[in-house]
Each structure stands twice: as C-alpha cells, then as structure tokens.
PDB file of C-alpha atoms in Angstrom:
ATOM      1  CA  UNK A 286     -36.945 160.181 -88.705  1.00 53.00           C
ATOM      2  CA  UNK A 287     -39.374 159.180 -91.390  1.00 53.00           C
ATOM      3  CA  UNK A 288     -42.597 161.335 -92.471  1.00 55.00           C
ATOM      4  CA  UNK A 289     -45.466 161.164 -90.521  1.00 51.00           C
ATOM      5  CA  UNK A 290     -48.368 158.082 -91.818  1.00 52.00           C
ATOM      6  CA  UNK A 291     -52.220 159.326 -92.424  1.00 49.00           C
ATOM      7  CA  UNK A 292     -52.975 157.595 -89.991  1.00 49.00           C
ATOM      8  CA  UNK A 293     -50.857 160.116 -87.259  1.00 48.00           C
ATOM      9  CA  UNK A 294     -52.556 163.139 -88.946  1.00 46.00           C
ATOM     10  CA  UNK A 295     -55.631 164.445 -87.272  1.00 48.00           C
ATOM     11  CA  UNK A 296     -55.990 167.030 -90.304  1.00 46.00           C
ATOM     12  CA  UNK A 297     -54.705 169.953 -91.976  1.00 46.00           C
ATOM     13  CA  UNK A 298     -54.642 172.994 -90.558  1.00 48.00           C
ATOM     14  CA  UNK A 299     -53.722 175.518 -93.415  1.00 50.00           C
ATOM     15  CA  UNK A 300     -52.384 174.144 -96.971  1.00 55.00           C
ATOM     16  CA  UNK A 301     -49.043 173.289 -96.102  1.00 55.00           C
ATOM     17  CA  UNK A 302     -49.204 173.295 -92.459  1.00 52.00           C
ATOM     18  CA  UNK A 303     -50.295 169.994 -90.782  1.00 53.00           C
ATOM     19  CA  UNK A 304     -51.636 169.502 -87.053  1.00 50.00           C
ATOM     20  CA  UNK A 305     -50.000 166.209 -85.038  1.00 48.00           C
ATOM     21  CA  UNK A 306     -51.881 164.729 -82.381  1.00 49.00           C
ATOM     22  CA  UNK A 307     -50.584 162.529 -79.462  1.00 51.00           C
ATOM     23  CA  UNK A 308     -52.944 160.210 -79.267  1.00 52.00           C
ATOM     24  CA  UNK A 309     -51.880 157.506 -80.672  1.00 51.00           C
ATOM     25  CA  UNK A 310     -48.340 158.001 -82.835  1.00 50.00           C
ATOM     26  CA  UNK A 311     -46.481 155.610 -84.192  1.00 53.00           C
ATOM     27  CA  UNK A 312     -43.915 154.003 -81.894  1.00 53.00           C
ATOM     28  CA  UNK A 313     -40.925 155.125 -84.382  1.00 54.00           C
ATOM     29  CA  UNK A 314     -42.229 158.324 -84.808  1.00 51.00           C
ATOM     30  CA  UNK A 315     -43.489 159.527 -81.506  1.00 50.00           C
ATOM     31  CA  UNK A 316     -41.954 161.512 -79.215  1.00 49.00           C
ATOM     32  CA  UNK A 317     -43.469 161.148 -75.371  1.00 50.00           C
ATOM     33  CA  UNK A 318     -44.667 164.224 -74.739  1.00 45.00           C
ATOM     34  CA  UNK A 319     -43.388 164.025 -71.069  1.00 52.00           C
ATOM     35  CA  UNK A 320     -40.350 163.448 -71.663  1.00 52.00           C
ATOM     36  CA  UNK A 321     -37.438 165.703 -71.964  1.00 55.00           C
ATOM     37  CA  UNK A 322     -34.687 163.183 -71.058  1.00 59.00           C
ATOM     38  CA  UNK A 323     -33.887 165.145 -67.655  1.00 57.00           C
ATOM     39  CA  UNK A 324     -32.471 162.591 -65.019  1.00 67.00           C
ATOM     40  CA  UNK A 325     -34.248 163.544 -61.434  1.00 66.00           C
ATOM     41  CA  UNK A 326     -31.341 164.674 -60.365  1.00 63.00           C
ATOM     42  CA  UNK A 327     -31.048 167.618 -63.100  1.00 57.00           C
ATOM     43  CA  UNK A 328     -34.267 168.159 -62.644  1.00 60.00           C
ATOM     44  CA  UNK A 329     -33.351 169.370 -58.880  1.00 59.00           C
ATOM     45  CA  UNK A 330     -30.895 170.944 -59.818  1.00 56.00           C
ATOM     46  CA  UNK A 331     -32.680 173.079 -61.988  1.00 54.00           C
ATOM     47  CA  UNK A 332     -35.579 174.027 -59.294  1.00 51.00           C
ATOM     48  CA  UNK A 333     -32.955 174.295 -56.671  1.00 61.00           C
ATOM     49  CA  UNK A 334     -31.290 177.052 -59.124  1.00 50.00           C
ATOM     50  CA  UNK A 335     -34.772 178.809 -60.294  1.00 50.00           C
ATOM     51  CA  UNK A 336     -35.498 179.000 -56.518  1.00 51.00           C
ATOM     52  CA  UNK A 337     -32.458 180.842 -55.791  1.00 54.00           C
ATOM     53  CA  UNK A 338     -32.310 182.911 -58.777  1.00 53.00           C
ATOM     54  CA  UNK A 339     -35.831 184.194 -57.014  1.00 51.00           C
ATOM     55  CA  UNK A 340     -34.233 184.731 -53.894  1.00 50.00           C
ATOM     56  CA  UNK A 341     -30.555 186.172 -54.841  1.00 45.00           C
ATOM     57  CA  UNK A 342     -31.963 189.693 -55.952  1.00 44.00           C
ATOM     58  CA  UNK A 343     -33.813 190.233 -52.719  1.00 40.00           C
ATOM     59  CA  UNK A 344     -30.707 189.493 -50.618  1.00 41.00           C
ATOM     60  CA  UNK A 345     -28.741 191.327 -52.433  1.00 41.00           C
ATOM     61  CA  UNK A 346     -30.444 194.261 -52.394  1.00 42.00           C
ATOM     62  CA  UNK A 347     -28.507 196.729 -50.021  1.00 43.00           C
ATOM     63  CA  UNK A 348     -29.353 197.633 -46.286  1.00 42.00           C
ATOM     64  CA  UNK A 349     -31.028 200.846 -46.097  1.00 43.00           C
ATOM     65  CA  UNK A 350     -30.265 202.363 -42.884  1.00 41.00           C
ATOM     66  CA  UNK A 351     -27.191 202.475 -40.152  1.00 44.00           C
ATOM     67  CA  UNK A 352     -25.146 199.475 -41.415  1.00 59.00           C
ATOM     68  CA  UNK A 353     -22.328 200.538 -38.891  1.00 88.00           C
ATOM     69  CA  UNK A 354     -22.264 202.528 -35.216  1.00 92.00           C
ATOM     70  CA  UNK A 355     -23.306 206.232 -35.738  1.00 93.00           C
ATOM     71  CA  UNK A 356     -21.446 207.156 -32.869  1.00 94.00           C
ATOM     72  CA  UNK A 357     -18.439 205.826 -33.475  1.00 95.00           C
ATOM     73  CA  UNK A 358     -19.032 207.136 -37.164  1.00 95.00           C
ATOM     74  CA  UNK A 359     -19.471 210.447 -36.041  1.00 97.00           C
ATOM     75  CA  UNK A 360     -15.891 210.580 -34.644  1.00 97.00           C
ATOM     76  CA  UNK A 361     -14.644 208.899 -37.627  1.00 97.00           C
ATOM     77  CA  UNK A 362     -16.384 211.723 -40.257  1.00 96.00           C
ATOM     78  CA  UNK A 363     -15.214 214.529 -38.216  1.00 96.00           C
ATOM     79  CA  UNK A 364     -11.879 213.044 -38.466  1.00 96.00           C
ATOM     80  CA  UNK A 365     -11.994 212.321 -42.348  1.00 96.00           C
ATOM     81  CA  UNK A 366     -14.535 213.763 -43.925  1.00 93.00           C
ATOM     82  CA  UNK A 367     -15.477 217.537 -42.292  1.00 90.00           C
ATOM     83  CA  UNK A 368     -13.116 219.074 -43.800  1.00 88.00           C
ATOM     84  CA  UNK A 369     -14.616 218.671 -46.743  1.00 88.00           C
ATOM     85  CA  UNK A 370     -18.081 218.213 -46.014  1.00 91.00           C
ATOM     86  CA  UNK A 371     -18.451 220.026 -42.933  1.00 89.00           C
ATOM     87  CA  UNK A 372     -19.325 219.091 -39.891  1.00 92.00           C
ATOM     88  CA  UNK A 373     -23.120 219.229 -41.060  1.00 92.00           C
ATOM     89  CA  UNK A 374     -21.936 217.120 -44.225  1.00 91.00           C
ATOM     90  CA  UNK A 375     -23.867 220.142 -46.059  1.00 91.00           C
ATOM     91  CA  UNK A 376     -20.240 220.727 -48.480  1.00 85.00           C
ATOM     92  CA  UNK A 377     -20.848 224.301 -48.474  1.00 77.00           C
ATOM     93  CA  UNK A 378     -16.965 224.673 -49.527  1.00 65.00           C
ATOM     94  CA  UNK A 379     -16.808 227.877 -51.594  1.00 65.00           C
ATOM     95  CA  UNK A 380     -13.237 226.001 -52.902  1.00 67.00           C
ATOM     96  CA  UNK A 381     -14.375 223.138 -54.576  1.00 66.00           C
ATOM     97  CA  UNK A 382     -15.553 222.870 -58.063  1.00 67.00           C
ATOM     98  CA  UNK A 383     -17.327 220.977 -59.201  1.00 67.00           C
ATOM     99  CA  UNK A 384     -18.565 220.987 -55.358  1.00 75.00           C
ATOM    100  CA  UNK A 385     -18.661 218.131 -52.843  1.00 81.00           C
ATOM    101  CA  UNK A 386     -21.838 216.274 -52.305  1.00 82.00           C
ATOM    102  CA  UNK A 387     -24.433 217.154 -49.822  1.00 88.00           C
ATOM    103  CA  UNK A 388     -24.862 214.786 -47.486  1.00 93.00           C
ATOM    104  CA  UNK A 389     -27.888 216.497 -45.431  1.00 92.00           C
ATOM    105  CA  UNK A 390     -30.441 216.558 -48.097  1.00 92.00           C
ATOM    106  CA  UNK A 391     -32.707 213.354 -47.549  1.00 91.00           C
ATOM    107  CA  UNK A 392     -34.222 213.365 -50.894  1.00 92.00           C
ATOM    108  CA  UNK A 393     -30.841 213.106 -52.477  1.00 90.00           C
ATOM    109  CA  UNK A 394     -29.817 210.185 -49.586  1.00 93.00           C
ATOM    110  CA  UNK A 395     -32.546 208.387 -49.932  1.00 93.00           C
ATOM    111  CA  UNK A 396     -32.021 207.329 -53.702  1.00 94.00           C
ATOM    112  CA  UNK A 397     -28.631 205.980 -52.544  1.00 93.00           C
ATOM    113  CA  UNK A 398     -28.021 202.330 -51.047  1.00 94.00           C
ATOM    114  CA  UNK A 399     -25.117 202.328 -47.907  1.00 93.00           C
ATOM    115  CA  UNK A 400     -23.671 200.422 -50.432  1.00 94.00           C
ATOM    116  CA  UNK A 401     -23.133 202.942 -53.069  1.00 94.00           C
ATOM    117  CA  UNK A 402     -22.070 205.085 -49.923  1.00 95.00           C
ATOM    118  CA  UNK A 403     -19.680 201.916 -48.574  1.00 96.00           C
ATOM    119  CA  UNK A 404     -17.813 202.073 -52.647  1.00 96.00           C
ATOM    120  CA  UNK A 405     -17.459 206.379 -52.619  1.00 96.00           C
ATOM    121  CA  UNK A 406     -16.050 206.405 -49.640  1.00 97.00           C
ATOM    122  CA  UNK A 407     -13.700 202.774 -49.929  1.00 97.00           C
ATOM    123  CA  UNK A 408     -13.194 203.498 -53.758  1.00 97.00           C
ATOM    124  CA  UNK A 409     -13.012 207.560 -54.136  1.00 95.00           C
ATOM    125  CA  UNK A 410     -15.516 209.244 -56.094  1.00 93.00           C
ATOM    126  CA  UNK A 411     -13.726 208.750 -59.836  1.00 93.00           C
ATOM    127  CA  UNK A 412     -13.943 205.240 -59.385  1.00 94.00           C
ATOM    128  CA  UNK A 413     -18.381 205.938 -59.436  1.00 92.00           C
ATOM    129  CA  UNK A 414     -18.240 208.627 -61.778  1.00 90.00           C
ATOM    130  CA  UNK A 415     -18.582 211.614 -59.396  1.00 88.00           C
ATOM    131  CA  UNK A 416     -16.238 214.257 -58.404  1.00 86.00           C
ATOM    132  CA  UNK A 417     -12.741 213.321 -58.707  1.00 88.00           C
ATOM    133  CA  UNK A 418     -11.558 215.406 -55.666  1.00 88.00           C
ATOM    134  CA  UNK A 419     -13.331 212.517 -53.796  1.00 92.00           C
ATOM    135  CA  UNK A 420     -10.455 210.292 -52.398  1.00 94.00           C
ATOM    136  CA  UNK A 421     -10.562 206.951 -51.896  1.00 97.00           C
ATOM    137  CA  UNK A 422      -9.914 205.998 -48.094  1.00 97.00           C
ATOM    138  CA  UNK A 423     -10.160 201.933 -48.758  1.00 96.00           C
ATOM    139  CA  UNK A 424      -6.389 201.845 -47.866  1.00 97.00           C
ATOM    140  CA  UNK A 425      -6.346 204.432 -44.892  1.00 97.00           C
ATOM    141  CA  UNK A 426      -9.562 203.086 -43.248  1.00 96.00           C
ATOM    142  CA  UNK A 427     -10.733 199.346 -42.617  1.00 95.00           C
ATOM    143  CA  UNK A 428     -13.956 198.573 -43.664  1.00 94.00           C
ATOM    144  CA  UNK A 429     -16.031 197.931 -40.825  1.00 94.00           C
ATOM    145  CA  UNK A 430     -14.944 201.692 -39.729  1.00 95.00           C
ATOM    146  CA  UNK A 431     -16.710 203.010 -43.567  1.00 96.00           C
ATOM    147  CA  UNK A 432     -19.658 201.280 -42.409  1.00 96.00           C
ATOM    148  CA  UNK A 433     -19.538 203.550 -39.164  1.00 96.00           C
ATOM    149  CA  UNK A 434     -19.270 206.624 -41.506  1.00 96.00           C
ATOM    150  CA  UNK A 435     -22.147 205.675 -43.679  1.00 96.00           C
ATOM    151  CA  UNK A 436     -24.642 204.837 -40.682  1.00 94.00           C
ATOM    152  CA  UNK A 437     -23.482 208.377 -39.574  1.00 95.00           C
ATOM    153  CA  UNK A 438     -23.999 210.280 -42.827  1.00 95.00           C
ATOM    154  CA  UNK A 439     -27.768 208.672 -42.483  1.00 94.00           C
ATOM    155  CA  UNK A 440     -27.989 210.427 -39.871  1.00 94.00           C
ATOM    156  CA  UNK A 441     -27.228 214.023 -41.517  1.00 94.00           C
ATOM    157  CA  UNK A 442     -30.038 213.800 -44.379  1.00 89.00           C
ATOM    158  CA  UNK A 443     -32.426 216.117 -42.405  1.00 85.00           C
ATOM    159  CA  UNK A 444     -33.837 218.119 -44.235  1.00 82.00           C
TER     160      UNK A 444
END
C-alpha cells in the first residue's frame, strides 16, 4: 500500500498524526468504508448467533419453583432423605458435624436454583463443595424422581 497523496489529506490533526477523509480517496488507496468483505451469508450467520447469544442466558436460567410432583416427592424424601433431614427437612441431627442443611428456611432456599438442588442431591454434596456426608443418589434414584424431591423440599422453606 503506498503513502497517502496531499491530495487524500484533509489536514493535520496534531504534528505527526494525520486525519483521512473518505470523500474522495484514491482508487489504490481507498478502502470502502462499507465494506468488510462479509458474504450475506456470514453476515446471517453472525446475527443469527448474536440473537441467540441474547436469548441462551435467559433459557438457561433455572426453574424456580416445583420442577417435579410434590406429592410424589414427599414419599420419595421421607424415603431418602428424613433420616437425615427430618421429616420437616429442618436437619436438627445432634450427630452430624459439620450439620446437614436446612431445608425449611426460605431465605436460605430462595438463593438456590432447583438446579443446584437437582446436582446435591444427583451428585452428593462433595461434588458442590458442601458437606461431604451428603451422598450422591444419581445411581440409586432416576432423575425425573430428584425432580419430585426438589419440588417437595420447595415446599418445606416456611419459615
């Protein structure tokens, strides 16, 4: 690329430092200012992924809720988790240290996605950096049942 003509200069700016106009460049000089060499169909490719980079986070932000049957849940927790939790999912076990989570505060629950819920119970609680004594029940209990259990802990955070 050769160095600009006078005649492509509008002026100088600072010593040093000169301003280009588009105006009118020379043709073996100039760069279109429009173009980026894009082909129309990488151009829609692009907007097609901005537009679903925008929309990805807000799907993927987890249900708040009862993802799963309470009822059915309920069986389920008194089943797997009581003894542990109790039947009130306070975890008012004097035998545990550190001690198990408290499921009935709703302060605490509410700063938790079923999600994170859906991993503790599937993955144990080492595998999220909590207690350890947590198991994980992924391979004793099919999924759909943990969502069960987590739409009936939602239902313990009471007070």
């Amino acid at each position: 690329m050769s160095a600009p003509h006078a005649a492509d200069l509008k002026g100088i700016v600072n010593p040093g430092q000169r301003e280009y106009t588009a105006a009118a460049p020379r043709r073996e000089t100039a760069i279109p200012l429009r173009e980026t060499g894009a082909t129309p169909l990488l151009k829609s490719t692009f907007l097609i992924c901005l537009v679903g980079a925008a929309l990805v986070p807000a799907a993927a932000r987890p249900a708040q809720g009862r993802p799963g049957d309470a009822v059915r849940g309920k069986e389920l927790f008194l089943r797997y988790c009581a003894g542990c939790h109790g039947e009130d999912g306070r975890g008012e076990a004097k035998t545990f240290r550190p001690s198990v989570g408290n499921l009935a505060v709703k302060q605490l629950m509410d700063q938790v996605s079923d999600d994170y819920l859906f991993a503790v119970i599937k993955k144990g609680g080492a595998a999220v950096g909590k207690n350890a004594a947590m198991p994980a029940w992924g391979k004793q209990i099919p999924d759909q049942d943990i969502r069960d259990i987590v739409g009936f802990v939602r239902t313990l955070a009471t007070y």
